[in-house]
Short mmCIF file of C-alpha atoms in Angstrom, two decimals:
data_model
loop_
_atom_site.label_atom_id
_atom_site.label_comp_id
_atom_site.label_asym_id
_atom_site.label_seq_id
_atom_site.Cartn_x
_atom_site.Cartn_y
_atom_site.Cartn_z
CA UNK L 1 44.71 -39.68 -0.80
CA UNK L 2 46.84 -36.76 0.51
CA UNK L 3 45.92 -35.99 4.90
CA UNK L 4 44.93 -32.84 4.30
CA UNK L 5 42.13 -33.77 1.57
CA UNK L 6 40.87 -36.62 4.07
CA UNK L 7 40.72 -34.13 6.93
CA UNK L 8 39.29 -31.41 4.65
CA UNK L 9 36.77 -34.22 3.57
CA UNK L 10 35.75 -35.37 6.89
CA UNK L 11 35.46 -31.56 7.94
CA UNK L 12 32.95 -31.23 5.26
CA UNK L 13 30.61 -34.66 6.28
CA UNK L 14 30.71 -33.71 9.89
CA UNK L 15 29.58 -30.04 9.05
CA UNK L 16 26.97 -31.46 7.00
CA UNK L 17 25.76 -33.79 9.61
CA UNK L 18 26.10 -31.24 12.44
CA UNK L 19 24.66 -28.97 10.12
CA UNK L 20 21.28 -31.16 9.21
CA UNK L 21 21.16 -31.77 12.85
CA UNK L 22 20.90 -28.34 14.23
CA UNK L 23 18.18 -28.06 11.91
CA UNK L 24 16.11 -30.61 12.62
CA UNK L 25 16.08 -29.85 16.47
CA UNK L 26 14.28 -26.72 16.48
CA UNK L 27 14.50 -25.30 20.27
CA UNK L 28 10.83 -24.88 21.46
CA UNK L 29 10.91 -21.40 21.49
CA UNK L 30 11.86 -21.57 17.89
CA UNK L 31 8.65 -24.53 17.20
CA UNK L 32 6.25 -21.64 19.41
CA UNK L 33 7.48 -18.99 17.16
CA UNK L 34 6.86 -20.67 14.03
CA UNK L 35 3.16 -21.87 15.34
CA UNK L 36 2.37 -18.51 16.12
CA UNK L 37 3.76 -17.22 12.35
CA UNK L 38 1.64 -20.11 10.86
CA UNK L 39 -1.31 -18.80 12.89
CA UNK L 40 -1.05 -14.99 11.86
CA UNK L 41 0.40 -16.26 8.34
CA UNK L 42 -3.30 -17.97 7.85
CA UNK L 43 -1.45 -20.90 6.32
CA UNK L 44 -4.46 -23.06 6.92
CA UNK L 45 -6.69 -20.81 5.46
CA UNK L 46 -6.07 -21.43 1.66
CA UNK L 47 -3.74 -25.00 2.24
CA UNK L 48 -6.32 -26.72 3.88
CA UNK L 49 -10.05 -28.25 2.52
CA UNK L 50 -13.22 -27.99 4.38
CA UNK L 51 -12.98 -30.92 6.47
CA UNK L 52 -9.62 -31.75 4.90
CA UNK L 53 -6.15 -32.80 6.48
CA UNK L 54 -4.10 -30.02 7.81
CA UNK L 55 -2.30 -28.21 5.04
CA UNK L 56 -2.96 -31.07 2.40
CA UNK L 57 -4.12 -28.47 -0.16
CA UNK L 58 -6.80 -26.31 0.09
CA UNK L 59 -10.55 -25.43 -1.63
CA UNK L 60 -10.66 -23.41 -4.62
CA UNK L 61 -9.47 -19.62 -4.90
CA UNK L 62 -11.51 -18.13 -6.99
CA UNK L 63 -10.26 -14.77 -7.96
CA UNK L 64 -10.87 -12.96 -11.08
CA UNK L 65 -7.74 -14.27 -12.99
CA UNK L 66 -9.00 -18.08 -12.21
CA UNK L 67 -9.49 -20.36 -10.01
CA UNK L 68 -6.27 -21.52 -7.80
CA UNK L 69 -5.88 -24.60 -5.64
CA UNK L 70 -3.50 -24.05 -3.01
CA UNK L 71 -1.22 -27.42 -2.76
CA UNK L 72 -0.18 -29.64 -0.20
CA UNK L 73 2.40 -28.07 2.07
CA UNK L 74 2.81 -31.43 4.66
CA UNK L 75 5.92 -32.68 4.62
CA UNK L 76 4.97 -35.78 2.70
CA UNK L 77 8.01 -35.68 0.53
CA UNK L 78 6.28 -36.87 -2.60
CA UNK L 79 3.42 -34.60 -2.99
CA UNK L 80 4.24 -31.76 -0.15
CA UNK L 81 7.02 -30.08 0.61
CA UNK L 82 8.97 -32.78 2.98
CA UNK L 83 11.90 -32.99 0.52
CA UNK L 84 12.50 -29.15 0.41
CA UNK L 85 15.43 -27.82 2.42
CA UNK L 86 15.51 -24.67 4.29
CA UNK L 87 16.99 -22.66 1.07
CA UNK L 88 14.40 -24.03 -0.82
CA UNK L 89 11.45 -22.28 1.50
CA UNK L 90 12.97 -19.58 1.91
CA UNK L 91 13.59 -19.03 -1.85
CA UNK L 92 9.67 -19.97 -1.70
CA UNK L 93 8.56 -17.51 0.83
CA UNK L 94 10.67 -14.40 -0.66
CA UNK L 95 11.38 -15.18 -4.06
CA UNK L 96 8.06 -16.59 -5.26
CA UNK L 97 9.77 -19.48 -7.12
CA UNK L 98 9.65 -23.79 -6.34
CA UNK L 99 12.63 -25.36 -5.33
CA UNK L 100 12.95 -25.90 -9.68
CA UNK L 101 12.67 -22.30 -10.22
CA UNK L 102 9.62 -21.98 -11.43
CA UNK L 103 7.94 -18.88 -10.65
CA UNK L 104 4.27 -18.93 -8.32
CA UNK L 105 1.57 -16.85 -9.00
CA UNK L 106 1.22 -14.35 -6.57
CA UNK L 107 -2.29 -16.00 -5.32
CA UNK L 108 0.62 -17.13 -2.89
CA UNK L 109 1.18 -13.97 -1.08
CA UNK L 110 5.08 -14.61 -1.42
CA UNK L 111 5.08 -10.33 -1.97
CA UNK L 112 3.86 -9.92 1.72
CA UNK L 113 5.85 -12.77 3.40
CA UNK L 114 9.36 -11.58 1.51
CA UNK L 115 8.98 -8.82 4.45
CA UNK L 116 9.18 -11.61 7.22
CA UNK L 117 12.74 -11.85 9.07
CA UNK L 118 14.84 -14.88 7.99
CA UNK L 119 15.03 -16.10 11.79
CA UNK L 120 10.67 -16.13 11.61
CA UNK L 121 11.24 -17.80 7.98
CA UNK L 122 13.44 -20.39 9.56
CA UNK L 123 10.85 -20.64 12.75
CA UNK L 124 7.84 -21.07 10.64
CA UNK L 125 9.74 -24.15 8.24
CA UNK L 126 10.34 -25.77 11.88
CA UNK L 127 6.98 -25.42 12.49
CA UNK L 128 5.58 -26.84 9.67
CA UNK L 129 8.16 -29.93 9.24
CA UNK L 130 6.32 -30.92 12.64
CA UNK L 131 2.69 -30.84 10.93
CA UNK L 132 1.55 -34.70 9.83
CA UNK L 133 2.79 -35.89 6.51
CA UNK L 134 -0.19 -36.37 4.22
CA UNK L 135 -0.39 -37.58 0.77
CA UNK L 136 -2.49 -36.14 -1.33
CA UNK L 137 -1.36 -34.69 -5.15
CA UNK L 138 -1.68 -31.34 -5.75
CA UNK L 139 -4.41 -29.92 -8.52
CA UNK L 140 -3.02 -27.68 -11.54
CA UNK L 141 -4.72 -24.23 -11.01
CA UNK L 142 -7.70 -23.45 -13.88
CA UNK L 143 -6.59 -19.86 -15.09
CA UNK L 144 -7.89 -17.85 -18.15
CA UNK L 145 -5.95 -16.19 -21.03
CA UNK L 146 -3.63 -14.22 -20.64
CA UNK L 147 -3.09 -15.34 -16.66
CA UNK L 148 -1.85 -19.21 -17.67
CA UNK L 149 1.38 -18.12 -19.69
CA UNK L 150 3.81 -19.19 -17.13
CA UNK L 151 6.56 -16.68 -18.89
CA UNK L 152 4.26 -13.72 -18.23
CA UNK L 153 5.16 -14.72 -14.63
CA UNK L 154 8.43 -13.90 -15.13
CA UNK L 155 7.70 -10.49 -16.06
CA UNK L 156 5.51 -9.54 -13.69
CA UNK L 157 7.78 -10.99 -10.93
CA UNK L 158 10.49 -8.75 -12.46
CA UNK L 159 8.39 -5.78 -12.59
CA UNK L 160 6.19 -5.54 -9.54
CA UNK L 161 7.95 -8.11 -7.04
CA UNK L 162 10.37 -6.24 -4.10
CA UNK L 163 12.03 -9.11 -2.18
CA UNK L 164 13.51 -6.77 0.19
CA UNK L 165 12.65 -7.75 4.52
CA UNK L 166 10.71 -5.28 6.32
CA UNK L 167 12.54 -1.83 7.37
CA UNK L 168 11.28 -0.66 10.35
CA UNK L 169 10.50 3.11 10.35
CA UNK L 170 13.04 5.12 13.29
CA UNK L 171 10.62 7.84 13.95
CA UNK L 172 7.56 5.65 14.77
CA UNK L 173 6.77 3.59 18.03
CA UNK L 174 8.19 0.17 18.53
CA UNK L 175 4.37 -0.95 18.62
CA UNK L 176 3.58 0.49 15.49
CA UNK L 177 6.49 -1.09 13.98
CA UNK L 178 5.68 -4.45 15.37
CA UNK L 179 2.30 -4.01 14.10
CA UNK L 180 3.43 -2.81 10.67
CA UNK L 181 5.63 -6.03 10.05
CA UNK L 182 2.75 -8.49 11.10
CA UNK L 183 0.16 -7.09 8.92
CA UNK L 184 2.59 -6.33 6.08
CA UNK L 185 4.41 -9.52 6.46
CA UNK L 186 3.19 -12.34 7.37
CA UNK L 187 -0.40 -11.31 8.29
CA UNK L 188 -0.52 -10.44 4.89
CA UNK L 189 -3.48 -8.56 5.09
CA UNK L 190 -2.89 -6.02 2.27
CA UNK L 191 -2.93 -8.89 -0.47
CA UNK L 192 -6.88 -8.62 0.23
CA UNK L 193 -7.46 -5.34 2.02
CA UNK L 194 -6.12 -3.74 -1.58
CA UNK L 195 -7.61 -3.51 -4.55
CA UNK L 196 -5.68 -5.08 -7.52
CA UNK L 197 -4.70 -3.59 -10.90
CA UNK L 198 -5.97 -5.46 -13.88
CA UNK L 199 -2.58 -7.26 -14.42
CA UNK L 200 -2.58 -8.15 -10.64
CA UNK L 201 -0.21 -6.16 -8.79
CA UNK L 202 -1.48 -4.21 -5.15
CA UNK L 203 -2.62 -0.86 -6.12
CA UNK L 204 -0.63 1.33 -3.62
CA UNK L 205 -2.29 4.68 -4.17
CA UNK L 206 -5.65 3.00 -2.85
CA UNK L 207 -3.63 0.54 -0.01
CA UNK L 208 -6.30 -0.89 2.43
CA UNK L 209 -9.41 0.53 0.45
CA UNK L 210 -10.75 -2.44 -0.04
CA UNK L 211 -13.02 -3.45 -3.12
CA UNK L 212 -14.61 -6.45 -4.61
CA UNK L 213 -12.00 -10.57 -4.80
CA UNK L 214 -14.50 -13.03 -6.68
CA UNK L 215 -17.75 -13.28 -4.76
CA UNK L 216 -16.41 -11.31 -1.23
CA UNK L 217 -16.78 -7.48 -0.52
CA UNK L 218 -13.39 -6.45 0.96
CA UNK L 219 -14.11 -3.77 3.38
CA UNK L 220 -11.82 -0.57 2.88
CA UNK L 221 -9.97 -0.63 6.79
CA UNK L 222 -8.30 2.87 6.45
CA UNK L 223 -9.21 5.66 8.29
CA UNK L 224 -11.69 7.34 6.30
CA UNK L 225 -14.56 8.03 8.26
CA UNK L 226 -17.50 7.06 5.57
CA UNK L 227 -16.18 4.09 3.30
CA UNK L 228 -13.50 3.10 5.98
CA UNK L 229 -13.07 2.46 9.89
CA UNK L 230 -12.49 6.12 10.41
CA UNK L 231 -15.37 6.10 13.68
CA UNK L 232 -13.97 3.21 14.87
CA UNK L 233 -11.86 3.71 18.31
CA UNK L 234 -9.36 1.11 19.76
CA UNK L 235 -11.67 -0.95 21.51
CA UNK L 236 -13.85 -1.67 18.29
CA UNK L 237 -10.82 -2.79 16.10
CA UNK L 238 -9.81 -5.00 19.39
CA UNK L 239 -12.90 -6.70 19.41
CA UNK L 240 -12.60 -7.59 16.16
CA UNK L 241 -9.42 -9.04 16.05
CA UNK L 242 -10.29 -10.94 19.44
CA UNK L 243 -13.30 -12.51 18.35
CA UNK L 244 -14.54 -11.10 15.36
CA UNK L 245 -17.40 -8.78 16.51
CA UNK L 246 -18.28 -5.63 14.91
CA UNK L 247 -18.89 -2.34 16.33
CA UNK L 248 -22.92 -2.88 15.47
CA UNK L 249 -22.48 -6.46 17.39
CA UNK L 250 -22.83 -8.27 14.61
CA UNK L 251 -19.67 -10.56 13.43
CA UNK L 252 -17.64 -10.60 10.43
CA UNK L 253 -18.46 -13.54 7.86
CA UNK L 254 -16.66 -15.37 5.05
CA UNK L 255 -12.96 -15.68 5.18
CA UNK L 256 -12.19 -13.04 7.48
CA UNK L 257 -14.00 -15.01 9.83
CA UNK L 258 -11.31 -17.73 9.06
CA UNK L 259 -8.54 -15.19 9.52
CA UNK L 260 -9.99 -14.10 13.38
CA UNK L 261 -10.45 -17.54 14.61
CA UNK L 262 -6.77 -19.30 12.90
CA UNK L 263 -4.98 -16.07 13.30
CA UNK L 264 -5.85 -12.95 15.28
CA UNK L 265 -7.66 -14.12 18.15
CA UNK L 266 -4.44 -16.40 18.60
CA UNK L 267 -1.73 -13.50 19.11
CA UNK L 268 -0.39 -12.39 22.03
CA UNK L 269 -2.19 -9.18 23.19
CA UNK L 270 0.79 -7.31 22.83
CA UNK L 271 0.65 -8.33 19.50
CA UNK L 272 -3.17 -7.62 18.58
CA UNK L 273 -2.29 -4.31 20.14
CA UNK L 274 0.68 -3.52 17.91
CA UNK L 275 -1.62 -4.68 14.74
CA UNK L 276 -4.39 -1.76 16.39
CA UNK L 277 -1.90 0.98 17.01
CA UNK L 278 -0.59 0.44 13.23
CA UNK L 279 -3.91 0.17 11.07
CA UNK L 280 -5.17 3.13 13.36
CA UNK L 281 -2.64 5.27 11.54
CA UNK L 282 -3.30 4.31 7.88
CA UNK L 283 -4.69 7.51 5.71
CA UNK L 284 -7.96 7.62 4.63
CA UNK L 285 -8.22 6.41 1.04
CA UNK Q 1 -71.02 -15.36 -13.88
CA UNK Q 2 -68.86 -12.40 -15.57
CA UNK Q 3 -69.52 -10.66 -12.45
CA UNK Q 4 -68.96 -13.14 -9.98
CA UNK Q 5 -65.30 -13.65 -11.78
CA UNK Q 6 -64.13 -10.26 -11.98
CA UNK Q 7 -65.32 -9.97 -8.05
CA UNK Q 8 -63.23 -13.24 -7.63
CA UNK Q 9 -60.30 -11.69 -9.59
CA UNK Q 10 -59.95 -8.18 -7.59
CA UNK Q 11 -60.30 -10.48 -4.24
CA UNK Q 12 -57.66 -12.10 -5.86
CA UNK Q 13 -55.58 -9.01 -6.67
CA UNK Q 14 -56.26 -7.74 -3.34
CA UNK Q 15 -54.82 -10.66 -1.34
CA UNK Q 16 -52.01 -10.46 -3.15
CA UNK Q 17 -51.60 -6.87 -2.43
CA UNK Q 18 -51.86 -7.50 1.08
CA UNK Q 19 -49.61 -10.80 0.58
CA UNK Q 20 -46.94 -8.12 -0.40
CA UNK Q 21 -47.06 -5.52 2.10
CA UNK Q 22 -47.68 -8.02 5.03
CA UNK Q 23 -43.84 -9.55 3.24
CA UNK Q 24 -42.10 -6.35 3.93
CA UNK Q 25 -43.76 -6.26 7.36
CA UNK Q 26 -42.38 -9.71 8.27
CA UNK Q 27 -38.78 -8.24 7.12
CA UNK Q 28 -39.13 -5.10 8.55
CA UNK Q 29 -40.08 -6.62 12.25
CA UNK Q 30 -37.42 -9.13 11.57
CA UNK Q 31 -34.75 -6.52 10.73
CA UNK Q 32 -36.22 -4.69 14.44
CA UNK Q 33 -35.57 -8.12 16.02
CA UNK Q 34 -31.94 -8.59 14.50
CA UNK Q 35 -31.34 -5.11 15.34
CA UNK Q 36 -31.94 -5.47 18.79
CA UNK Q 37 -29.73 -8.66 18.96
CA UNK Q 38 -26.59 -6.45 17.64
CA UNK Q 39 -27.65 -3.96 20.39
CA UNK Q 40 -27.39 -6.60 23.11
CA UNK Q 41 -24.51 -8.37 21.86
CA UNK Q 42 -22.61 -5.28 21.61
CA UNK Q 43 -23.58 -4.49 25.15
CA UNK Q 44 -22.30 -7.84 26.14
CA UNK Q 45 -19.11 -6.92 24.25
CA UNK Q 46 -18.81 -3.65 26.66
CA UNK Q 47 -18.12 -5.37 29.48
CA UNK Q 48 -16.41 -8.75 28.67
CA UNK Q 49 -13.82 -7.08 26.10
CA UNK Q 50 -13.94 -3.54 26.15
CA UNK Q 51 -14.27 -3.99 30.05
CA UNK Q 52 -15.84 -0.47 30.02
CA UNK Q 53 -19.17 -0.74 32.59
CA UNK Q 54 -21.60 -3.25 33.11
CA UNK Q 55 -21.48 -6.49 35.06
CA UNK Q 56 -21.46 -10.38 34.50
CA UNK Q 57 -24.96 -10.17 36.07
CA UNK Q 58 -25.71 -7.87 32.95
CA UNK Q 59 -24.10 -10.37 30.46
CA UNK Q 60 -26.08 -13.53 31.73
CA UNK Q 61 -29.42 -11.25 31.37
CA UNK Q 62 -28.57 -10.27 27.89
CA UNK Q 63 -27.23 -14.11 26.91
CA UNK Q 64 -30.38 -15.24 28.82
CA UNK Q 65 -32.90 -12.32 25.82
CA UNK Q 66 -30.98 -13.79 23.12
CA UNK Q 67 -31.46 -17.78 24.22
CA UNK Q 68 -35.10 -16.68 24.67
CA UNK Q 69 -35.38 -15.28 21.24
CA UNK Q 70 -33.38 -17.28 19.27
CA UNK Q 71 -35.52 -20.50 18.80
CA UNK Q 72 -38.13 -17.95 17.03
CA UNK Q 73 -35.64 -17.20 14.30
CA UNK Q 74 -37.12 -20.04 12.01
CA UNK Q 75 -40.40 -18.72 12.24
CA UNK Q 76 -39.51 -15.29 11.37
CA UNK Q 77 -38.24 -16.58 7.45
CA UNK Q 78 -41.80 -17.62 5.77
CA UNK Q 79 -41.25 -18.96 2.85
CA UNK Q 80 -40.85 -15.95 -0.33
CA UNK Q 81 -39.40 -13.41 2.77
CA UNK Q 82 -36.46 -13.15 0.54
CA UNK Q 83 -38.30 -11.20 -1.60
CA UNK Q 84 -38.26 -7.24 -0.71
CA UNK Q 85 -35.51 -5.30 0.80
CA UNK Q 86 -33.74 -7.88 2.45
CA UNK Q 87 -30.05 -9.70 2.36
CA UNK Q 88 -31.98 -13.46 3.22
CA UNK Q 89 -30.83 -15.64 0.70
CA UNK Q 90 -33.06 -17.99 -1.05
CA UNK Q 91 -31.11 -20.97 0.19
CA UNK Q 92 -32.39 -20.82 3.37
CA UNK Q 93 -35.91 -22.21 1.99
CA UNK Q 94 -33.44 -24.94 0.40
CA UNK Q 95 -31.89 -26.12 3.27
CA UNK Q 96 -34.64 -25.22 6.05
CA UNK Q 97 -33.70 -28.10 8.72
CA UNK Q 98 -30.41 -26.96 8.46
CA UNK Q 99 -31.27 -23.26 8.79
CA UNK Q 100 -32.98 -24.61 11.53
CA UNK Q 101 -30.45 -26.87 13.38
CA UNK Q 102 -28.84 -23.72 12.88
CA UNK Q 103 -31.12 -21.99 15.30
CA UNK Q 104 -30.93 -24.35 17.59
CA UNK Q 105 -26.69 -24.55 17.71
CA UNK Q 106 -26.96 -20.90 18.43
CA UNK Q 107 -30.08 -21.16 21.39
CA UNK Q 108 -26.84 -23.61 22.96
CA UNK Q 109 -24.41 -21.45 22.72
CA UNK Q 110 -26.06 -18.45 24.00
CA UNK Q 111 -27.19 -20.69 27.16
CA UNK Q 112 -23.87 -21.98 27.66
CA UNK Q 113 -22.99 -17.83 27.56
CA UNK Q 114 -25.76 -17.35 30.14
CA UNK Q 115 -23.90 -20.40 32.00
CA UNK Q 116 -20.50 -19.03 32.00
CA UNK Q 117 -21.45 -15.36 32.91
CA UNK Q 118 -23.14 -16.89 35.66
CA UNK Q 119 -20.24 -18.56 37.12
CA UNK Q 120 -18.51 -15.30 37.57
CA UNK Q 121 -15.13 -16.58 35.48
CA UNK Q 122 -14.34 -13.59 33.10
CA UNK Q 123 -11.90 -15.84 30.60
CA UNK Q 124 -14.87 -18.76 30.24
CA UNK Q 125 -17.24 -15.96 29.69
CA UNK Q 126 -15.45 -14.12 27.23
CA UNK Q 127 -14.69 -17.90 25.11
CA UNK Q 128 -18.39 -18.49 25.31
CA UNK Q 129 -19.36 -14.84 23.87
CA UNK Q 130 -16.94 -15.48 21.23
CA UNK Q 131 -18.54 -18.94 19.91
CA UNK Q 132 -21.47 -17.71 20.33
CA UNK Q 133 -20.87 -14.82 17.76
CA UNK Q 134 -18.81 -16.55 15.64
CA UNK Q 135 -20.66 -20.19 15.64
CA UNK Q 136 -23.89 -19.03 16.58
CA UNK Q 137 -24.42 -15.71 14.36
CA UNK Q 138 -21.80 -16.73 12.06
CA UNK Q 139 -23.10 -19.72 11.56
CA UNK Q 140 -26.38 -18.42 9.63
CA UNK Q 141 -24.68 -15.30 8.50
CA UNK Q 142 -22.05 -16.86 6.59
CA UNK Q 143 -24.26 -19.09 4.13
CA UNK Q 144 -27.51 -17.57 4.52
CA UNK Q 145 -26.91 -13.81 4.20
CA UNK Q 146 -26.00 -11.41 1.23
CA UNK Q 147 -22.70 -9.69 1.48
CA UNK Q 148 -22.75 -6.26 2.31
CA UNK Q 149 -22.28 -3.72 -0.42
#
């Protein structure tokens, strides 16, 4: 064995290990980053049952194309994603596809969270490799013809799937662009907030009008002072990101209630107020 | 006979007339009651969020109307009130002891409201207001209400 191969190969195996190391310590700045990106990402949400461990896999999704079950995302490395490495979630979070390369359905709002940063991708993996391994399998999703042809997946990843981060926008506030990223990214509120086209891609020309997923009324949240939040001011949106109250004092229901307690009432103001100054500027629809 | 029949089926007729309108009463004076709820809870929401006016004085007075009114909520859902222009769900006749451990979560949370507000600590107050919406309201609106069209 020539030197310079047995220097080039122990170059190589201490990279490696240095390598794995600096990613398994995850400074706690990085670990609070990441928990607050799981929070506003609403992880728990759809990965976790009623009464269920953390992040084991969720209830059903019932949405008009079927019914999804969201899987186990511990890092149990049979049956969550413990044996995925960083490349592999990342390629998860922006390309919609497994560590195999099988594309997901986009019940997994992979088209909003391609628009998160890499360093908040890489935060929010450190986050979640510190969440409790559970095993539990995951359940095949229940979906109707033409929806279950995994190759038609393919397609409509090609078609209607932009992997490209979030571009800021030069002639608007730094708040607004804050707020734009977190409710675009990994808030991901638009994957609810607008309507769908029958072959399930986000109807643009309506964004944030809201309309009917399975059993819930979506409210429209654009400015339009009739269908949407037109009359609301500042304070009202506030309130209900805080804690969830209406202007009329009642409080919202279903899973938005879900979203207000595991995400938006956990932000940073600053935060809350970015996501305020930004959907106070979207165009009546 | 005949006669004493047809007199027994218009009294019949006629209470269920009544049964009727008096049904849209109870929903109507519910609705008033419910109404008046939003109204106080969005008072409450003036000062401990908006902080625009009012006082924690104000709050525990409001959180003290709701803890009053609360425990009545059972009795304002007879059985058949779903019936009529109304978003009660008929599951709330299924499940009546929990509708009604329901009531009684909320009565403790809007005490524990009047409690906080009372101890003149803005952050507690402003946590309690929150469960209190969310738990207490939410915890009857979420399985026991029609979604808003």
């Amino acid at each position: 064995m020539s030197r310079r191969f047995r220097d080039a190969t122990l170059g190589l195996v201490l990279g490696l290990v240095l390598g794995s190391g600096a990613a398994a310590a995850a400074s706690p700045e990085e670990l609070a980053r990441g928990e607050l990106l799981f929070h506003i990402g609403g992880c728990t949400n759809c990965h976790t049952a009623k009464d269920g461990p953390l992040l084991a896999g969720g209830d059903p999704l019932v949405t008009p194309f079927g019914t999804f079950f969201a899987p186990n995302i511990t890092p149990d490395p049979q049956t969550g994603i413990g044996g995925w490495s960083e490349a592999d979630f990342l390629r998860a979070m922006r390309d919609g596809r497994s560590p195999r390369g099988e594309p997901y359905y986009p019940a997994f709002p992979y088209t909003s969270y391609a628009k998160m940063s890499e360093a908040d991708l890489r935060a929010l993996k450190a986050y979640l490799d510190t969440i409790p391994p559970v095993r539990r399998p995951n359940r095949p999703h229940e979906l109707g013809f033409p929806y279950n042809i995994r190759w038609g997946l393919e397609l409509w990843q090609w078609l209607f799937h932009d992997p490209a981060p979030f571009r800021p926008d030069p002639t608007k506030s730094e708040a607004w662009n804050r707020g734009a990223y977190l409710v675009l990214g990994p808030g991901h509120c638009a994957e609810c907030h607008t309507p769908r086209t029958w072959y399930g891609a986000l109807d643009q020309s309506r964004a944030f009008a809201g309309g009917r997923l399975g059993k819930e009324v979506i409210p429209n949240i654009t400015r339009d002072p009739d269908k949407g939040i037109g009359r609301w001011t500042a304070g009202d949106l506030r309130g209900l990101l805080l804690i969830g109250i209406k202007p009329d004092g009642d409080f919202v229901g279903g899973d938005m209630a879900k979203v207000v307690r595991n995400g938006t009432a956990k932000l940073p103001d600053a935060d809350r107020e970015a996501i305020v100054e930004f959907l106070l500027s979207l165009p009546p629809r | 006979m005949g006669e004493r029949l047809i007199g027994l089926g218009a009294l019949l007729g006629a209470l269920a007339i009544v049964g009727a309108a008096s049904a849209q009463d109870v929903i109507k004076a519910r609705q008033a009651e419910f109404k008046e709820f939003g109204k106080r809870m969005g008072a409450i929401k003036d000062t401990v969020i908006d902080k625009k006016g009012g006082t924690l004085a104000d709050v525990a007075a409001n959180a003290e109307y709701l803890a009053g009114k609360i425990p009545q909520i059972p009795s304002w859902f007879p059985e058949g009130s779903d019936k009529g222009e109304t978003r009660a769900l008929p599951e709330i006749w299924l499940n009546f002891a929990d509708f009604e451990a329901k009531a009684k979560n909320a009565q403790g949370l809007a005490q524990a409201l009047v409690v906080a507000a009372k101890s003149g600590d803005q952050g507690a107050t402003a946590q309690a207001f929150g469960k209190l919406g969310q738990e207490g309201c939410g915890g009857c609106h979420q399985p026991y209400r029609r979604p808003q069209n």
